Coordinates of C-alpha atoms and ligand atoms in Angstrom, one line a residue:
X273 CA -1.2 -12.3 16.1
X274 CA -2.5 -8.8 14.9
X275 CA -4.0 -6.3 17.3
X276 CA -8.2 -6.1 16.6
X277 CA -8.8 -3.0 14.9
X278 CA -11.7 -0.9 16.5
X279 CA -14.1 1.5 14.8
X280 CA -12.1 4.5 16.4
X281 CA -8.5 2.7 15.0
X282 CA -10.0 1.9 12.0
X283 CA -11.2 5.7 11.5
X284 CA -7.7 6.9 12.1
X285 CA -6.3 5.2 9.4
X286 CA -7.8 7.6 6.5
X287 CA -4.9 9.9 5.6
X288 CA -2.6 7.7 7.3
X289 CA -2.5 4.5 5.6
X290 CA -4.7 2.1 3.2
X291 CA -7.0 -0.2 4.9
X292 CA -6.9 -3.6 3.4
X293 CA -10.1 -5.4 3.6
X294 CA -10.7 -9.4 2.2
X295 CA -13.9 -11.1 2.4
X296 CA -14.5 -14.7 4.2
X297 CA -17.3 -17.0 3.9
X298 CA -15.9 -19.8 6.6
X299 CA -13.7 -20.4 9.3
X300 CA -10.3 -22.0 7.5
X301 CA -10.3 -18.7 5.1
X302 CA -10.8 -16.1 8.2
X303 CA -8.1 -18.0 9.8
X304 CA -5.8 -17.6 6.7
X305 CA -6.6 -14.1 5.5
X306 CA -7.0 -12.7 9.1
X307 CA -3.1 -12.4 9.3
X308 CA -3.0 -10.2 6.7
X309 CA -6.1 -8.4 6.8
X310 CA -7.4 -5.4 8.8
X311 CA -11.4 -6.1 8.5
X312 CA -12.7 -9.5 7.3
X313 CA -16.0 -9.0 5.2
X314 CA -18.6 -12.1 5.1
X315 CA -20.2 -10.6 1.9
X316 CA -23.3 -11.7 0.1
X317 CA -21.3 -12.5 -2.7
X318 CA -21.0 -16.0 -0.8
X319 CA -24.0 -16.9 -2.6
X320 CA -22.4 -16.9 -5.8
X321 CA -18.9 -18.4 -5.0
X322 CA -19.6 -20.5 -2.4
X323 CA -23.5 -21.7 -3.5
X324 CA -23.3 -21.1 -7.1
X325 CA -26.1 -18.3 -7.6
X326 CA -26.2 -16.6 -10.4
X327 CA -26.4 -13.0 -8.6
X328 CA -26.7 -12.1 -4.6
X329 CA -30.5 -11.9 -4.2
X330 CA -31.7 -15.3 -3.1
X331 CA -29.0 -15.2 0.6
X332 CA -31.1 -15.2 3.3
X333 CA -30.7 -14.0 6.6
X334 CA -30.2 -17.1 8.5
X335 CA -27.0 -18.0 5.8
X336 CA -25.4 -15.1 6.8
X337 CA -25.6 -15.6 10.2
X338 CA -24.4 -19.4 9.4
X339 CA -21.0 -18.1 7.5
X340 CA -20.8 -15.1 10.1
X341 CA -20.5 -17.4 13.1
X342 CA -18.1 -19.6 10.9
X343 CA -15.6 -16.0 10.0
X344 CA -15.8 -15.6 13.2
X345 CA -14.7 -19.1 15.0
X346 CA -12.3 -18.7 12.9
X347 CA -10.9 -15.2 13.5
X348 CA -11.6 -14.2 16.6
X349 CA -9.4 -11.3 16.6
X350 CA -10.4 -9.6 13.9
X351 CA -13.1 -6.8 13.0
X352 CA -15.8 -8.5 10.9
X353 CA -18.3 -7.2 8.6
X354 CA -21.1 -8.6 8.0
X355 CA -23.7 -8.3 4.9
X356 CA -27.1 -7.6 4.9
X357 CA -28.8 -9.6 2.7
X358 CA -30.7 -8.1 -0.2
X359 CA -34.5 -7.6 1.2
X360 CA -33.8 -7.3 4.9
X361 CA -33.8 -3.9 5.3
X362 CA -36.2 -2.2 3.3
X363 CA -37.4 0.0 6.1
X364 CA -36.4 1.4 9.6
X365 CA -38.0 -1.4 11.4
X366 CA -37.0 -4.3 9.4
X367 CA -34.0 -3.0 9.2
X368 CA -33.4 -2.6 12.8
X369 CA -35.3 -6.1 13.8
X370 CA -32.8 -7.7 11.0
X371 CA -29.6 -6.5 12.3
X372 CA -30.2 -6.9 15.5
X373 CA -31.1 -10.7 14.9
X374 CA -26.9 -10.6 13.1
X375 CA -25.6 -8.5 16.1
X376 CA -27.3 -10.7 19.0
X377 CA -26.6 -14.4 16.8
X378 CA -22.9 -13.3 16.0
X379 CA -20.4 -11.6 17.3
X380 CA -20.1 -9.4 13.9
X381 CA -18.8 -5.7 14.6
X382 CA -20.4 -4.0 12.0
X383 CA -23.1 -4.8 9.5
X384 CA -23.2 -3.3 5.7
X385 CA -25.5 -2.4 3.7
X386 CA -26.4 -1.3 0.3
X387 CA -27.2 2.0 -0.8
X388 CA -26.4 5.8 -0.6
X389 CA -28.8 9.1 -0.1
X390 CA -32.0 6.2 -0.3
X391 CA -30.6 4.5 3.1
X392 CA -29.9 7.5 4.9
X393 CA -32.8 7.0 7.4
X394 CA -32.3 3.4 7.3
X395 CA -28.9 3.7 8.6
X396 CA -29.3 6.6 10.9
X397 CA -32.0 4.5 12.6
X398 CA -29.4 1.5 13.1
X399 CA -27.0 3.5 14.3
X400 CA -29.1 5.7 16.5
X401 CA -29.7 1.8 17.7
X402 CA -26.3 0.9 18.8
X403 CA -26.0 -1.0 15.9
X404 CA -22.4 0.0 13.5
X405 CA -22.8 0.5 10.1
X406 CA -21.0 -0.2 7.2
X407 CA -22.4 2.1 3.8
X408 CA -21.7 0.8 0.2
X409 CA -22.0 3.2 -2.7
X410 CA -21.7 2.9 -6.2
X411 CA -22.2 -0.3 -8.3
X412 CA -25.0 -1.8 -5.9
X413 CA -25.0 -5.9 -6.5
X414 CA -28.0 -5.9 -4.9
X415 CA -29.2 -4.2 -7.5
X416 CA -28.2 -5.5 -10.6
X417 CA -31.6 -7.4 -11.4
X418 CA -33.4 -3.5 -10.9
X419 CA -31.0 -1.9 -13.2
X420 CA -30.1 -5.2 -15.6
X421 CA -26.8 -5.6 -15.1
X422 CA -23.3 -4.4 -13.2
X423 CA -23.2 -0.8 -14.1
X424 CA -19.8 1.0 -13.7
X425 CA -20.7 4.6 -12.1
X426 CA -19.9 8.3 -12.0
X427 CA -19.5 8.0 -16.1
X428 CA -21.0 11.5 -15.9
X429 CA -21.6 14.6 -13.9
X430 CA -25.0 13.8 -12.8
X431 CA -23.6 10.5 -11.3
X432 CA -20.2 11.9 -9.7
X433 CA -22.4 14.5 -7.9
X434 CA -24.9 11.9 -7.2
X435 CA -21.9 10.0 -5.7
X436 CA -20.8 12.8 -3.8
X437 CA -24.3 13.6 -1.9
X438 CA -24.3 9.3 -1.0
X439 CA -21.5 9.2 0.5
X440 CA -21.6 12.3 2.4
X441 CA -25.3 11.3 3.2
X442 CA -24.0 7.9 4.4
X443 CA -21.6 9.7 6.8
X444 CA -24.1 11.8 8.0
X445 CA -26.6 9.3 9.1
X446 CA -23.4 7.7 11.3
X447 CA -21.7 5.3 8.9
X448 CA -18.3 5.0 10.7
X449 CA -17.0 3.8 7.1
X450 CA -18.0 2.6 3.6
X451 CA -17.3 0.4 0.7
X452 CA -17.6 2.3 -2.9
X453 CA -17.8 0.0 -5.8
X454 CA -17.6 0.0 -9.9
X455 CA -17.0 3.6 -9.8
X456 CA -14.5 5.8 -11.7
X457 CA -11.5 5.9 -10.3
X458 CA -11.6 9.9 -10.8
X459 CA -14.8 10.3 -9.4
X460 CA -14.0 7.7 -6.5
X461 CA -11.0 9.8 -5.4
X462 CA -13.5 12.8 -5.0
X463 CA -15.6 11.0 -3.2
X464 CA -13.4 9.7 -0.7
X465 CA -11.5 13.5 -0.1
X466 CA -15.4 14.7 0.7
X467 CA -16.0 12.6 3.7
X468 CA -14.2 12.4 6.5
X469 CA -14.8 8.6 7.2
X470 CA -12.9 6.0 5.2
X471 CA -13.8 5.0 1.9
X472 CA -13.1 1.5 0.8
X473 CA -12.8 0.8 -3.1
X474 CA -13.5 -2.1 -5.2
X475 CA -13.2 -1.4 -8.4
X476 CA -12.6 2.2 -7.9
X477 CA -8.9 3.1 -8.4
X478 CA -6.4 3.4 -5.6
X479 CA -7.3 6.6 -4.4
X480 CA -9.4 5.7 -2.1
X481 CA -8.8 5.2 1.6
X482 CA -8.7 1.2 1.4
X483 CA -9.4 -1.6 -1.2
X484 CA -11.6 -5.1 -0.9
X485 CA -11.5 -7.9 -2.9
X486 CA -13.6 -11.3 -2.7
X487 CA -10.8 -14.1 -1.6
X488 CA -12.1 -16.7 -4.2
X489 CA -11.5 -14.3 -6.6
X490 CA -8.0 -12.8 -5.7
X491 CA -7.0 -16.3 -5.2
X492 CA -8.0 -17.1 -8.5
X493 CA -10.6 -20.0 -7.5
X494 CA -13.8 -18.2 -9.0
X495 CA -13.6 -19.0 -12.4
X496 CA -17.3 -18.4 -14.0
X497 CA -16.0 -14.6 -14.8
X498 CA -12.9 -12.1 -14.0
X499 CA -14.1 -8.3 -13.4
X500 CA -11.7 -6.3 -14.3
X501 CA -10.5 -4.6 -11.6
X502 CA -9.3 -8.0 -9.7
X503 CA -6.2 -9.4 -9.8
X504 CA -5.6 -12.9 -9.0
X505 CA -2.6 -13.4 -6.7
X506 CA -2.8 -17.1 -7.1
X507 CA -3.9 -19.5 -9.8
X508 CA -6.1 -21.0 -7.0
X509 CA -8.5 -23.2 -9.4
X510 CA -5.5 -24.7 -11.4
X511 CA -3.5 -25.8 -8.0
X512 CA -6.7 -27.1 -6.6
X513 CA -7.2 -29.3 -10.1
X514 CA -3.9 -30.5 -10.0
X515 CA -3.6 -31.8 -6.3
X516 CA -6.8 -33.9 -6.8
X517 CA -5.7 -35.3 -10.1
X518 CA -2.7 -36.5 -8.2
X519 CA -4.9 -37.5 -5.5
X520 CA -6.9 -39.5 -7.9
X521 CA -4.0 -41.1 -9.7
X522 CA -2.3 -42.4 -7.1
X523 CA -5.4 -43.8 -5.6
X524 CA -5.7 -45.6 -8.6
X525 CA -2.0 -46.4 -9.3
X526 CA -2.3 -48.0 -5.0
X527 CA 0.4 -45.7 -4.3
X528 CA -1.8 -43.3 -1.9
X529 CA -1.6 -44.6 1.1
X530 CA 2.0 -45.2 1.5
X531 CA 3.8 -47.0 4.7
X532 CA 3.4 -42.8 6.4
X533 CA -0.2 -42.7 5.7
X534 CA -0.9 -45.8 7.6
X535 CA -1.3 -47.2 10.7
Ligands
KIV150 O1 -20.6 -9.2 -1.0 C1 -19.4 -8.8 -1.1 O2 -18.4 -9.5 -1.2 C2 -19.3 -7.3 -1.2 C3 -18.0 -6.8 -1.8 C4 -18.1 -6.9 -3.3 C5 -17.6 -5.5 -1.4 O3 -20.1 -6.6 -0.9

């Protein structure tokens, strides 16, 4: 079993090695990926892959303390992240009142959330609290009804600079790391050499300090669409299809249950 990273060990990594980070939405997945991963991440986007939303607005706070108890059950050794959900911490005392309801319901190390110079306040405030805290920069999914659509950033100076004063806003308010998405892979690398706290990419190139990826779609079971920057590691969708049409058939053939299926 892997040693639990900590905030300090976790810190240590930058310059020394990529952190790899894998989101979870339940306890058989935390299980499985937790053997391979250094932080697990119950992200909002369970609302699309596991519930079938169109975007990650409509979680709620009480889901994401539902799937963060599950990652955890199942991986009790790991460092877990869990997402604030979109609405829950629009100011200082929401924000604190909110994460304090994930930290005393779960066993979650950290929480994330959403947003860059904005949040500053926000997540000094948490952390101030005794609460960790996780930044995200860049493409903001909680967003993406605001500004119609996923938005790849720093496509120009304004927004690499703009990138730039986030993150080192985010590490100023006490962010002990952060997860920077749909950016640049250019600008990204900046941004990641300008703080001293690691810098976790998604769609931002490898020259970052760690990457993420949402398990349902590295393992190729997320089929309604493919960003580009993921890779599927396993044709998950297409093994899945093809064990319960063998299921199915044999049901129907009366081969399933044989004489080692029954009592
Ligand atoms: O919700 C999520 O899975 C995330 C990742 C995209 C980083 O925030």
């Amino acid at each position: 079993m892997r040693k639990k990273l900590t905030i300090s060990s976790i810190q240590k990594c930058k310059g020394e090695r990529p952190l790899v980070m894998i989101t979870a939405y339940d306890a058989l997945f935390a299980r499985l990926v937790s053997e391979s991963a250094d932080m697990i991440l119950v992200g909002d986007s369970l609302n699309m892959s596991f519930a079938g939303a169109k975007d990650t607005l409509s979680t709620t706070l009480d889901q994401m303390i539902y799937h963060t108890n599950a990652v955890c059950a199942g991986a009790s050794e790991s460092f877990i992240v869990a997402d604030m959900p979109f609405g829950t911490y629009m100011n200082k005392k929401e924000a604190l009142k909110n994460s304090l309801k994930m930290f005393q319901e779960t066993s979650a190390d950290c929480v994330k959330i959403e947003g860059g110079k904005d949040k500053a306040d926000i997540i000094k405030y948490l952390t101030s609290n005794g609460i960790a805290v996780c930044g995200h920069i860049g493409l903001l999914p909680q967003s993406v009804r605001g500004e119609g659509g996923y938005k790849v950033k720093g496509k120009t100076d304004d927004e690499a600079k703009q990138l730039i004063k986030d993150a080192k806003a985010v590490e100023k308010a006490g962010s002990f790391c952060m997860v920077i998405e749909g950016v640049k892979a250019e600008v990204a690398k900046e941004v990641a050499q300008a703080v001293s706290i690691p810098v976790i990419g998604i769609g931002a190139g490898k020259d970052v300090d760690g990457q993420v990826l949402v398990f349902s779609d590295m393992l190729g079971l997320f089929e309604e669409f493919t960003p580009k920057f993921v890779k599927k590691y396993l044709d998950g969708a297409s093994l899945v299809r093809g064990a319960v049409a063998s299921y199915a058939d044999e049901v129907q053939k009366r081969e399933f249950p044989s004489e080692i299926h029954t009592y």
